[in-house]
Coordinates of C-alpha atoms in Angstrom, one line a residue:
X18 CA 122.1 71.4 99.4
X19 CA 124.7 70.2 102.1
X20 CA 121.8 67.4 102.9
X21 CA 122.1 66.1 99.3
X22 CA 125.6 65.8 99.4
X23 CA 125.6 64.0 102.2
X24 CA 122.9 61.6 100.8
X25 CA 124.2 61.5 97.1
X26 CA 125.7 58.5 96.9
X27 CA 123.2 56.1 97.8
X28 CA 120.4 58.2 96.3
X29 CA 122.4 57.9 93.0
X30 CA 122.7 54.3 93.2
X31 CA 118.8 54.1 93.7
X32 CA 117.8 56.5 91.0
X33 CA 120.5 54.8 88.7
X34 CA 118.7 51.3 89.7
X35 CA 115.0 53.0 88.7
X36 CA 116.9 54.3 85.4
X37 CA 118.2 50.3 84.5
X38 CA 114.4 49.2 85.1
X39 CA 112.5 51.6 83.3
X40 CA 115.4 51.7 80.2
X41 CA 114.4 47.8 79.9
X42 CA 110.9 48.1 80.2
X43 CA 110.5 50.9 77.7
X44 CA 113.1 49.3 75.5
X45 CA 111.8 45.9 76.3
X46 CA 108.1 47.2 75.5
X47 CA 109.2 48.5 72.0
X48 CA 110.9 45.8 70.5
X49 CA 107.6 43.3 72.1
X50 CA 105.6 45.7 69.9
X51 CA 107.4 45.3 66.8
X52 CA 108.1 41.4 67.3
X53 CA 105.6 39.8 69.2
X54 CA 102.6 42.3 69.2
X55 CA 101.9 43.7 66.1
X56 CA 102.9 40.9 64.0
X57 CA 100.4 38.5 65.8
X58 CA 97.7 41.1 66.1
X59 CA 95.6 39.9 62.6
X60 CA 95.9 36.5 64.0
X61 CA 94.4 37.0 67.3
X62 CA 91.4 39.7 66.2
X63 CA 90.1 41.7 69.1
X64 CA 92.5 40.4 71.7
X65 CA 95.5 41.0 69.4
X66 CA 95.0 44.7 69.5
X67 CA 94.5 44.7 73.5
X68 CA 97.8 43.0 73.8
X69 CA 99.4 45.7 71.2
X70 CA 97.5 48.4 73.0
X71 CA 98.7 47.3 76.3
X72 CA 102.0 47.1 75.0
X73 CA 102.3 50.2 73.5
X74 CA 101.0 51.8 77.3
X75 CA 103.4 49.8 79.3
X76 CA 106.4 51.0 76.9
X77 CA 104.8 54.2 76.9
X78 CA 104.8 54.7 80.5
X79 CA 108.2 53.0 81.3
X80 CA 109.9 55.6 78.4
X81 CA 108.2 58.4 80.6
X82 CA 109.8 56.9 83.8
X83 CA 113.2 56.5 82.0
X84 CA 113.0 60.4 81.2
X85 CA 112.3 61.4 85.3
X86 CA 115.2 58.9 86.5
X87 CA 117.6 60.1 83.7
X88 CA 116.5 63.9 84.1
X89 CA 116.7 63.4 88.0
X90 CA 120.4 61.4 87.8
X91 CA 121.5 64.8 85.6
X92 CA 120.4 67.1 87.9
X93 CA 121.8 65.2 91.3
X94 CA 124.9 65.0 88.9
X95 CA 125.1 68.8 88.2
X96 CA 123.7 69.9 91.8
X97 CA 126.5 68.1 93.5
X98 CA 129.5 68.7 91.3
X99 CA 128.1 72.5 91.4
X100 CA 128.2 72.3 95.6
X101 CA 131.7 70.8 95.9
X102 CA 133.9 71.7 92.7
X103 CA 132.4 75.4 92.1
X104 CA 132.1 74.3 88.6
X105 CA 129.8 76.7 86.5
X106 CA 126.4 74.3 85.4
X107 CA 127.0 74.9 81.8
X108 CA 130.7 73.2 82.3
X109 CA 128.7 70.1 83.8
X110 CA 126.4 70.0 81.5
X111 CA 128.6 69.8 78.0
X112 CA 130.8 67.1 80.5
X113 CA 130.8 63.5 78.6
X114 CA 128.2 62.0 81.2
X115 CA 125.8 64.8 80.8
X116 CA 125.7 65.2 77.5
X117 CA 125.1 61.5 77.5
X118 CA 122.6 61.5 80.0
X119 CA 120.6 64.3 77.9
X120 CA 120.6 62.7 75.1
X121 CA 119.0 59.5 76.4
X122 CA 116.4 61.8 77.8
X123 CA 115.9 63.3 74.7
X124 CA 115.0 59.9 73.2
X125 CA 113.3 58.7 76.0
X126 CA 110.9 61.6 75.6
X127 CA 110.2 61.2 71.9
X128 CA 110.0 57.4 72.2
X129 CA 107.3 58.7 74.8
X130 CA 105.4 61.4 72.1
X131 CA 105.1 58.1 70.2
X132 CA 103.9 55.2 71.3
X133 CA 101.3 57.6 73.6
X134 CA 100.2 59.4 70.1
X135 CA 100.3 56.5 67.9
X136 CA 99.7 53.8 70.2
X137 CA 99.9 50.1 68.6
X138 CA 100.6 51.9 65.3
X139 CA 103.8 53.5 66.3
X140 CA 106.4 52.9 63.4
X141 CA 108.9 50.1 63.9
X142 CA 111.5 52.5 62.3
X143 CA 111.6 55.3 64.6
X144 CA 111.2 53.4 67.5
X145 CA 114.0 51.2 66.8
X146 CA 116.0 53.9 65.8
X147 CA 115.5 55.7 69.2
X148 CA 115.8 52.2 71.0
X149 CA 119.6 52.3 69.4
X150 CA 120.2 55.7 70.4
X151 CA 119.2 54.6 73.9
X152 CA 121.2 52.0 74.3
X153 CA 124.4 54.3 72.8
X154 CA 123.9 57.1 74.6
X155 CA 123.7 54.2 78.1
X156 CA 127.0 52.8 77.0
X157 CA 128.5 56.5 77.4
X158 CA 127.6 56.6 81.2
X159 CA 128.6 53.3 82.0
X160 CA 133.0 52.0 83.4
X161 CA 133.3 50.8 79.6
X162 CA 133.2 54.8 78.5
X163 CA 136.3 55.4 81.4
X164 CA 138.3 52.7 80.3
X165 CA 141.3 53.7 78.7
X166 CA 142.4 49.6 77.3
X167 CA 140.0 47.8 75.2
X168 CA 137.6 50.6 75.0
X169 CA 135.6 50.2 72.1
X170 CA 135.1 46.5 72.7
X171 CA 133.4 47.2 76.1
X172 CA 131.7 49.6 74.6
X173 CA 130.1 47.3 72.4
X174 CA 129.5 44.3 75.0
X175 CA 128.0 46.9 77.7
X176 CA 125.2 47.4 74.9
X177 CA 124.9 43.9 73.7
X178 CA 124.5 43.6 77.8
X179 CA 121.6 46.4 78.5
X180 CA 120.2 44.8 74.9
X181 CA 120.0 41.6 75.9
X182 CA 118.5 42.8 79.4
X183 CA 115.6 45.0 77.7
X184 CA 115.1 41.9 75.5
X185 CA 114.2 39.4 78.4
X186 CA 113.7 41.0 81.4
X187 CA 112.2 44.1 80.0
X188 CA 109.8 42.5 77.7
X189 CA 108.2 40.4 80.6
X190 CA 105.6 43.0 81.2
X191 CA 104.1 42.7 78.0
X192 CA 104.6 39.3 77.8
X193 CA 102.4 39.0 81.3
X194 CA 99.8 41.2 79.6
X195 CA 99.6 38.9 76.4
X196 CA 98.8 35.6 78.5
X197 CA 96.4 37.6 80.5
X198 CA 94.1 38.5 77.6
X199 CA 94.5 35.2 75.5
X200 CA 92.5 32.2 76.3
X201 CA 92.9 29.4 74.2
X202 CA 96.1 26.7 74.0
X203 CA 97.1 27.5 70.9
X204 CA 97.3 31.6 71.8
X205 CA 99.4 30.6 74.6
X206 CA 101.7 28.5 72.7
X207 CA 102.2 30.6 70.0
X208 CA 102.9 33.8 72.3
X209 CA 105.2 32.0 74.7
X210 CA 106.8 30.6 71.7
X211 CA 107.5 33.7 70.0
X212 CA 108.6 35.4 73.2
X213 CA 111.0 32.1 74.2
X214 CA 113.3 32.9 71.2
X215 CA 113.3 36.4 71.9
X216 CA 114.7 35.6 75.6
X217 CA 116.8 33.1 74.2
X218 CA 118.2 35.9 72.1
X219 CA 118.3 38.1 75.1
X220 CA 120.3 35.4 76.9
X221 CA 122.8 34.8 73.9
X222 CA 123.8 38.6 74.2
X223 CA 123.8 38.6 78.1
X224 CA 126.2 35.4 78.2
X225 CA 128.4 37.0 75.3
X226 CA 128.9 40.1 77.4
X227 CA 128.8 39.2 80.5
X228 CA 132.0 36.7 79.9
X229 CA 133.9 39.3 78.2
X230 CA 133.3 42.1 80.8
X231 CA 133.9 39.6 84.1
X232 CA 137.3 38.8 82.1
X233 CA 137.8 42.8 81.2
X234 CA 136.3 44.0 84.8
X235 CA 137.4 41.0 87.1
X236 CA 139.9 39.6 85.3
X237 CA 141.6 36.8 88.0
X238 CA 139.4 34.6 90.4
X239 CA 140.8 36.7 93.7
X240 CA 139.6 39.7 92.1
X241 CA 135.8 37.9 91.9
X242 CA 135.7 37.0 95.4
X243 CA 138.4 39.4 96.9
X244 CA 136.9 42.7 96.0
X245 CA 133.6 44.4 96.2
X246 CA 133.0 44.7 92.4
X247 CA 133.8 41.0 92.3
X248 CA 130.9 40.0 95.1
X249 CA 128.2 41.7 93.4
X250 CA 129.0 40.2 90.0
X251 CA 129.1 36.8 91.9
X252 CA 125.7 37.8 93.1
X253 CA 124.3 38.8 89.6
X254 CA 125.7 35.4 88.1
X255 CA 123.7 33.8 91.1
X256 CA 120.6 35.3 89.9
X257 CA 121.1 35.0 86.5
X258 CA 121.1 31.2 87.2
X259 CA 118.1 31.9 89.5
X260 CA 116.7 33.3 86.0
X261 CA 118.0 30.7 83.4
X262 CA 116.2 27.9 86.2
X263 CA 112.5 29.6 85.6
X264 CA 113.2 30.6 82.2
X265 CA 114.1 27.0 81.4
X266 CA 110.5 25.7 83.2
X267 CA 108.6 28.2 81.5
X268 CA 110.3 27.0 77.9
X269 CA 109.8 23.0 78.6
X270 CA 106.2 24.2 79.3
X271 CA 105.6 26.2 76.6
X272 CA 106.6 23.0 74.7
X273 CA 104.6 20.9 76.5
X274 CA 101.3 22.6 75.2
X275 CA 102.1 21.3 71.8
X276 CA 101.6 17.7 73.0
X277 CA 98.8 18.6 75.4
X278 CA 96.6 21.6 74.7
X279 CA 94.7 20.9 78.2
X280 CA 99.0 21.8 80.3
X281 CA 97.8 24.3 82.7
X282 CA 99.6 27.7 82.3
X283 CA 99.4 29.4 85.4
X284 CA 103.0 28.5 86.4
X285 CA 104.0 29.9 83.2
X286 CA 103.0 33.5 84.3
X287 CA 103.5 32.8 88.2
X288 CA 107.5 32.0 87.2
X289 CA 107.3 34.9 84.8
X290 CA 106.3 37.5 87.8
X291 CA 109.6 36.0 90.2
X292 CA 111.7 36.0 86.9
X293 CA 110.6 40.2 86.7
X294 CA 111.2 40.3 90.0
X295 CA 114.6 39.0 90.4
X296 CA 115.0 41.0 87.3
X297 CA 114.6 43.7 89.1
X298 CA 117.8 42.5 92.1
X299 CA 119.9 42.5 89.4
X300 CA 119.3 45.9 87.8
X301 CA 120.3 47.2 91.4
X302 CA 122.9 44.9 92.1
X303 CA 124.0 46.5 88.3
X304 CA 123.6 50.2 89.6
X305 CA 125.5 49.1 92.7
X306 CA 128.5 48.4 90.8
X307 CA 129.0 51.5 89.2
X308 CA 129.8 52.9 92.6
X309 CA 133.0 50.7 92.9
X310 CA 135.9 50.5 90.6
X311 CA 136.1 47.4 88.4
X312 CA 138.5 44.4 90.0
X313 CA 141.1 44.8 87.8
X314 CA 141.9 48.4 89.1
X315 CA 142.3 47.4 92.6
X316 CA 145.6 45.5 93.0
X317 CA 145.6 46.3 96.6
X318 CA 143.7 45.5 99.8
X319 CA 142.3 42.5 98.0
X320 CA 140.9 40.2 100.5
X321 CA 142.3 36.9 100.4
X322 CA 140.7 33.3 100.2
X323 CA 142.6 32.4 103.8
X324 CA 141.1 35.8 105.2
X325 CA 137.2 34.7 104.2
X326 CA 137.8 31.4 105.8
X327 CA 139.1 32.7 108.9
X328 CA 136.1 35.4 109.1
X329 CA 133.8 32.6 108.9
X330 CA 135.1 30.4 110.8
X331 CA 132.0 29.4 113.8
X332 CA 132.5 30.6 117.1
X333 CA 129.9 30.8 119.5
X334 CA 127.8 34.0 119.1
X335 CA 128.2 37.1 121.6
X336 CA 125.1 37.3 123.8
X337 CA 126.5 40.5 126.1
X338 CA 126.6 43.8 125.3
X339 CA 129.8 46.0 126.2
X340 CA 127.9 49.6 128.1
X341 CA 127.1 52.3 125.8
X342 CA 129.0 54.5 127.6
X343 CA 132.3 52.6 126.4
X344 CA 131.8 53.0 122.3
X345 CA 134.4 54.9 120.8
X346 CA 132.1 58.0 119.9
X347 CA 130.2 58.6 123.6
X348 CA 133.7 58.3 125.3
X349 CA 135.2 61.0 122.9
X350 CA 132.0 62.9 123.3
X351 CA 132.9 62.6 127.0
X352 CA 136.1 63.6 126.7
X353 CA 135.1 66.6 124.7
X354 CA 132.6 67.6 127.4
X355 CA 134.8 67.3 130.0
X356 CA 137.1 70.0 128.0
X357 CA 134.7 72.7 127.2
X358 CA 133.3 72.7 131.0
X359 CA 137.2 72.7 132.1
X360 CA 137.4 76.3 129.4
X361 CA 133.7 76.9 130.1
X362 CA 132.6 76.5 126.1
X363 CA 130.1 75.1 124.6
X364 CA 131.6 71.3 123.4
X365 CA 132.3 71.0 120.3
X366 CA 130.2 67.3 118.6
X367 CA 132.2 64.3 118.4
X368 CA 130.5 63.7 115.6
X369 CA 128.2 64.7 112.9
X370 CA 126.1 63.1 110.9
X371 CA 126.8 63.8 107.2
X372 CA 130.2 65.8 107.5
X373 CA 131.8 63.3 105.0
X374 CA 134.1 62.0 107.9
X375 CA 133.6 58.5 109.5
X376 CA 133.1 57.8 112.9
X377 CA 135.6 56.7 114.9
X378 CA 135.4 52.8 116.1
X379 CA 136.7 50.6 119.0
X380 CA 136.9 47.3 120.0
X381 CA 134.1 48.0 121.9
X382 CA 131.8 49.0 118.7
X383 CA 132.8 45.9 116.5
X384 CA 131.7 44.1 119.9
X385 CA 128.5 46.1 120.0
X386 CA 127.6 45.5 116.4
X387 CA 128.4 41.6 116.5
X388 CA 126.0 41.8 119.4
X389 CA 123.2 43.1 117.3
X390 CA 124.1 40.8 114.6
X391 CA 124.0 37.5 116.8
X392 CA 120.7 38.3 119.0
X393 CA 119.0 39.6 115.9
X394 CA 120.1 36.3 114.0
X395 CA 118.6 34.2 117.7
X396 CA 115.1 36.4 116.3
X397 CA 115.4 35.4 112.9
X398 CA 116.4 31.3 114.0
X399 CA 113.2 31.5 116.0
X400 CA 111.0 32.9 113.2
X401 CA 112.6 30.4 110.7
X402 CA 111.6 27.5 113.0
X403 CA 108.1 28.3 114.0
X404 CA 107.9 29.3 110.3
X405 CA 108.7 25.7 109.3
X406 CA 106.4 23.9 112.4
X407 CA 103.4 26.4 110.9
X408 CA 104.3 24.9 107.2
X409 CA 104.4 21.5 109.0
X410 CA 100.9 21.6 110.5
X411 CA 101.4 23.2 114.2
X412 CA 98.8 25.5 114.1
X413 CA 99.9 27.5 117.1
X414 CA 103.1 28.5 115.8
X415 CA 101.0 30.8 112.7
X416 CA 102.1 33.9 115.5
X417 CA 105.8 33.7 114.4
X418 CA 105.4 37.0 112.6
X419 CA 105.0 38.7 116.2
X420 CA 108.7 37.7 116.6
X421 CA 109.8 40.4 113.5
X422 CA 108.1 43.3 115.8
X423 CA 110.5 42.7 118.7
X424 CA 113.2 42.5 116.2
X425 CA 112.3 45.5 114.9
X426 CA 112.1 47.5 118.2
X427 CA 115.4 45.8 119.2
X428 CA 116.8 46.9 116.3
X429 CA 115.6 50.6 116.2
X430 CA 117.4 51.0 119.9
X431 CA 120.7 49.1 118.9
X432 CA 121.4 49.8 115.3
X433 CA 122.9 53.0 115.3
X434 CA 124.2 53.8 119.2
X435 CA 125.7 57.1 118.4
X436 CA 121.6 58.4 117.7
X437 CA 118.6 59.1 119.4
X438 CA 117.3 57.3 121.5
X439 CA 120.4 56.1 123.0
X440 CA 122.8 59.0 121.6
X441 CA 123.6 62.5 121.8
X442 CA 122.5 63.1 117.4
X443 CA 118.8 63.8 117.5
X444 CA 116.1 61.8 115.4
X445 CA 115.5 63.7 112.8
X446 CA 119.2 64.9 112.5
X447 CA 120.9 61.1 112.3
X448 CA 118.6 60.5 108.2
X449 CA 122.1 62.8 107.4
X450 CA 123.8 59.7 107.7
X451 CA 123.3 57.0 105.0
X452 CA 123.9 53.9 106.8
X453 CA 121.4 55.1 109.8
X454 CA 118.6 56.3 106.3
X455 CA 119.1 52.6 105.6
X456 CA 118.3 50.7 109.1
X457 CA 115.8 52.9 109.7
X458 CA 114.0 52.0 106.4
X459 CA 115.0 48.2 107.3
X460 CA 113.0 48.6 111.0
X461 CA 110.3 49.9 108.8
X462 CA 110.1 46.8 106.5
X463 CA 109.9 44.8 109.0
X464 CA 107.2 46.4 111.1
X465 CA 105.2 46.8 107.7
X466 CA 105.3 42.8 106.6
X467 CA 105.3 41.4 110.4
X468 CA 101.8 43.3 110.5
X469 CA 100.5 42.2 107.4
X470 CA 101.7 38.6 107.4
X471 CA 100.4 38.2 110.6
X472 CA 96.8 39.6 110.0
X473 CA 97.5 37.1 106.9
X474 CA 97.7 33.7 109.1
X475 CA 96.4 34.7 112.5
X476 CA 93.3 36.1 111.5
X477 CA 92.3 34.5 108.6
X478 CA 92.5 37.9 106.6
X479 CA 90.4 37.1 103.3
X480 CA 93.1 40.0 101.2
X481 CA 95.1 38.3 98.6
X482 CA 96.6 41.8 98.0
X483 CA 97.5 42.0 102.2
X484 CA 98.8 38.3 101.3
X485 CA 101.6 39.3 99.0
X486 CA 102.3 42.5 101.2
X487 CA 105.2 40.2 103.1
X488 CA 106.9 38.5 99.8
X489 CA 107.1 41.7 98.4
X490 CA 108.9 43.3 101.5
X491 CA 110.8 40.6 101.6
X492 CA 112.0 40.1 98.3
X493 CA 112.2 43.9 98.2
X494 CA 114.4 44.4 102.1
X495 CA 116.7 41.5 100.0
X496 CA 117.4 43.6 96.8
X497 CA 117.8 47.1 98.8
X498 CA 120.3 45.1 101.2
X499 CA 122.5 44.7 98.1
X500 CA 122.6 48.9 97.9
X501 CA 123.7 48.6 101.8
X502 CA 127.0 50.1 102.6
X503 CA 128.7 50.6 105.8
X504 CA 130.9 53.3 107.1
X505 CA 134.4 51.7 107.9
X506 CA 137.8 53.1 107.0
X507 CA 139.7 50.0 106.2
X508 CA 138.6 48.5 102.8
X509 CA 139.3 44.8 104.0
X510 CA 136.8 44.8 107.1
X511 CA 134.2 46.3 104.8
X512 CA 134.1 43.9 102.3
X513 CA 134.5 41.1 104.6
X514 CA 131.4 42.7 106.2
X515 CA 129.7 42.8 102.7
X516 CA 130.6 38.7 101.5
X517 CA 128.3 38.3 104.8
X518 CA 125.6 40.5 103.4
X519 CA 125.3 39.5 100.0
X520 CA 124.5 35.7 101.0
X521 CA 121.7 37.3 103.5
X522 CA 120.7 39.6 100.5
X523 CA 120.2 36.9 97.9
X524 CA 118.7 34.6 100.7
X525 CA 116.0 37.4 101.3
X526 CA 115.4 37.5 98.0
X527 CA 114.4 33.9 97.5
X528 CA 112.2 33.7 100.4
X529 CA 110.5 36.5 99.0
X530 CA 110.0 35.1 95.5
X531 CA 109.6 31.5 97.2
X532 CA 106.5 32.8 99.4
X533 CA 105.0 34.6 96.2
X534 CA 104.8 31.0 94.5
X535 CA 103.4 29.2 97.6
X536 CA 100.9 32.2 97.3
X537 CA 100.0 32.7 93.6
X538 CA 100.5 29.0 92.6
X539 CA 97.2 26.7 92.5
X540 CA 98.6 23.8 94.3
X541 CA 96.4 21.6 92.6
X542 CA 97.3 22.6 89.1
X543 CA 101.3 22.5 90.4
X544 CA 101.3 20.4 93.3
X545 CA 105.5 20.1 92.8
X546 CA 106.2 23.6 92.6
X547 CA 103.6 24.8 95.1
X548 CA 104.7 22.0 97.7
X549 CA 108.5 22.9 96.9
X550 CA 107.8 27.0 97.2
X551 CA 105.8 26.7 100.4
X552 CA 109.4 24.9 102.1
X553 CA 112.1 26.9 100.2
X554 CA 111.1 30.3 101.5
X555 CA 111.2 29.6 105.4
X556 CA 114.1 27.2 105.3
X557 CA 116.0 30.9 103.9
X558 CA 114.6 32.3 106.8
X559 CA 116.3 30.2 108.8
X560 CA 119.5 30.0 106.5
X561 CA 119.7 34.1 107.1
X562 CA 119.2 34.1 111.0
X563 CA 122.3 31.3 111.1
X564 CA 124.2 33.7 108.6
X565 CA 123.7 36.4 111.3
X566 CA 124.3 34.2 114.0
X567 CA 128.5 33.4 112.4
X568 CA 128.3 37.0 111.7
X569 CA 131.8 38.7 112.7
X570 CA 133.7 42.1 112.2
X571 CA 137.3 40.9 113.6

């Protein structure tokens, strides 16, 4: 239990994230069925029912995954405030957000019963019906429930917000299963039609909210770039305009099939996939925010603009280490040493992992970390470069994967100095601390895609599934960077740490999606976007190791 304390935040922000995606999808799914699906069905004959068959499984399946996440989010809820208030579980339970988050379970699991029992014939009623009781019962859990100014309007924009998200995002899915079974011009027009006007419709209620909450949440510019809930809003807008970019190419090509019947759609569905996928970012960027108060609730320890500029001002990277021996946390642990064989006890730990309390920092660990941060941004640099030579036609630089494994290993020894195999806190004991949980995973990542993508381009590996194993990753490392935290007292140096992150988040993100394109794009159906793809993806390689590179904590 004291493990899951110690590991609830994060693992609420990830379960939240899961919650956001399958509530789209199964919402997303339901109103595809009633709109797009069924009503088109008689039109297309056999096909038509695949498509509504489909449908009805993907919403089906996403209503089941809403029903873990929310059913898992109640009981971390109820486990934790159990451990650490003393709180009987039936006083949790009848609590606003439980009651809340039972009640969208509730629906999740009859919206479930039917579209698995009826399938395509599921009534529109009842599933609209539950789809409204979903979307209610999410409002309830969300800042706009805690607000005690202007409550009933954010109330009613947080909706329109998750509406508009299950409308678009959420209905992608199916839409990517309709222009897989269809094979004619007109099919695709008429599908991608249909489905454009229900995005549009989607985007209407996501611009509509999303202006009144940044001006109910944010409320001042400092408050959008000086605090943490303002940086990840700033991050959503980016990929919302990341979004509205493919959304826009899909919809002048969807038009284009009325002129010309022969206009290729593969790009259609290959911008469709990155347009899910970035979907996906911003449903975690979305879970991330509900860990920080909104903007306009912290008046103080804003950052201000002349404090980012003088952060990020260049200076020439540090390339030497200070000695282990003089971090903040082994000199204490030496000092505490030297105590207990003075009294002849056993020392008590400097430090441990998961107590709740941070660990104490020099000028010697910001030094230490800005280390890591500058040779691990040299690694990156390198990788960016050969990267491009490859893409330029230097066949011998198709190894510059091998450069990710010795920034993995350099990473697993340096990232966290206070654990093994440098520190006192064993292996196994240091996954008690988040931050550690999190580079750990990272090292991982990056051993995982440096094999794969290498195996890809060295050896000519024939696997279009071992292909996308490194877009993924990387498009993947990028969104679970935006969940990152870091363990620092003073709220200033944290967020000034975190308007460093974000950039090399989003970056992450777009080489990721970029590299998918270069990969699932026929470059000679799409020689413009395959060409543009294939050189996006390593120049944000290279624009993440020189982010790294002016990285600074003081």
């Amino acid at each position: 239990m004291e493990l899951l304390v110690d590991l609830f935040g994060y693992l609420s922000i990830v379960v939240h994230g899961l919650t956001i995606l399958s509530q789209s999808m199964a919402l997303g799914g339901a109103l595809f069925l009633a709109l797009l699906a069924r009503p088109f069905a008689p039109r297309l004959g056999f096909v038509g029912q695949d498509i509504a068959t489909g449908t009805a499984r993907i919403a089906g399946w996403a209503a089941l995954g809403l029903l873990a996440s929310e059913a898992i989010t109640v009981a971390l809820q109820t486990a934790v405030l159990t451990e650490t208030v003393d709180l009987p579980v039936l006083n949790v339970l009848s609590a606003n957000f439980a009651v809340a988050g039972l009640v969208k379970t509730g629906a999740a699991a009859l919206m479930a019963l039917l579209l698995f029992t009826r399938g395509p014939r599921a009534p529109a009623v009842p599933l609209l019906v539950l789809t409204v009781i979903e979307l209610a019962a999410a409002t309830l859990t969300t800042h706009a429930a805690a607000r005690l100014d202007n409550r009933a309007v954010l109330l009613v924009v947080e909706g329109l917000h998750q509406l508009g998200a299950a409308i678009w995002i959420g209905g992608i899915p199916c839409f990517l299963l309709a222009l897989a079974h269809v094979r004619t011009a007109a099919s695709w027009r008429m599908i991608s039609a249909r489905f454009s006007r229900m995005s549009m419709a989607g985007v209407a209620c996501i611009l509509v909210s999303g202006i009144s909450m940044s001006l109910l949440y944010v409320g001042d510019w400092q408050g959008l770039y000086g605090t943490a809930f303002g940086v990840m809003v700033g991050a959503k807008i980016a990929m919302f305009l990341m979004l509205l970019g493919l959304g826009g190419m899909n919809f002048l090509l969807t038009e284009r099939l009325r002129s010309n019947p022969e206009t290729p759609v593969t790009r259609m569905r290959r911008f469709a996939e990155v347009e899910f996928g970035i979907g996906i970012a911003i449903f975690f960027a979305a879970a991330s925010l509900t860990s920080v108060p909104p903007a306009a609730d912290l008046t103080q320890d804003r950052v201000t603009w002349q404090e980012i500029l003088e952060r990020n001002t260049p200076v020439w990277p540090r390339l030497s280490s200070p000695d282990h021996d003089a971090l903040a946390l082994p000199a204490l642990q030496a000092k505490l040493d030297a105590q207990a064989a003075r009294q002849k006890i056993t020392p008590q730990a400097a430090f441990v992992p998961g107590s709740g309390d941070l660990p104490p920092r020099n000028a010697n660990d910001i030094a230490w970390s800005e280390y890591n941060h500058h040779w691990a941004g040299l690694f990156v640099v390198a990788i960016g470069l050969l990267a491009l030579a490859n893409r330029a036609g230097l066949r011998m630089a198709r190894h510059w994967p091998l450069l990710f494994l010795g920034l993995a290993v350099f990473l697993f020894f340096r990232s966290d100095p206070e654990t093994w195999p440098m520190g006192d806190i064993g292996f196994l004991e240091s996954f008690r601390d988040v931050e550690v949980l999190q580079h750990r995973f990272f090292v991982l990542l990056i051993v995982v895609f440096a094999f794969f993508e290498w195996r890809v381009r060295a050896t000519n590996w024939n696997n279009r599934a071992a292909a996308l194993v490194f877009p993924l990753l990387c498009a993947g490392g990028g969104t679970m960077l935006l969940t990152h935290s870091h363990a620092i007292a003073n709220v200033k140096d944290q967020l000034l740490i975190e308007l460093t992150h974000t950039p090399l988040a989003l970056a992450g993100i777009m080489a990721g999606w970029a590299r998918w394109l270069e990969i699932r794009l026929n470059p000679r159906e799409n020689p413009v976007s395959w060409q543009i793809a294939s050189w996006v993806w390593p120049v944000c390689l290279l624009f993440c190791g020189l982010l790294l590179l002016g990285y600074r904590e003081a």
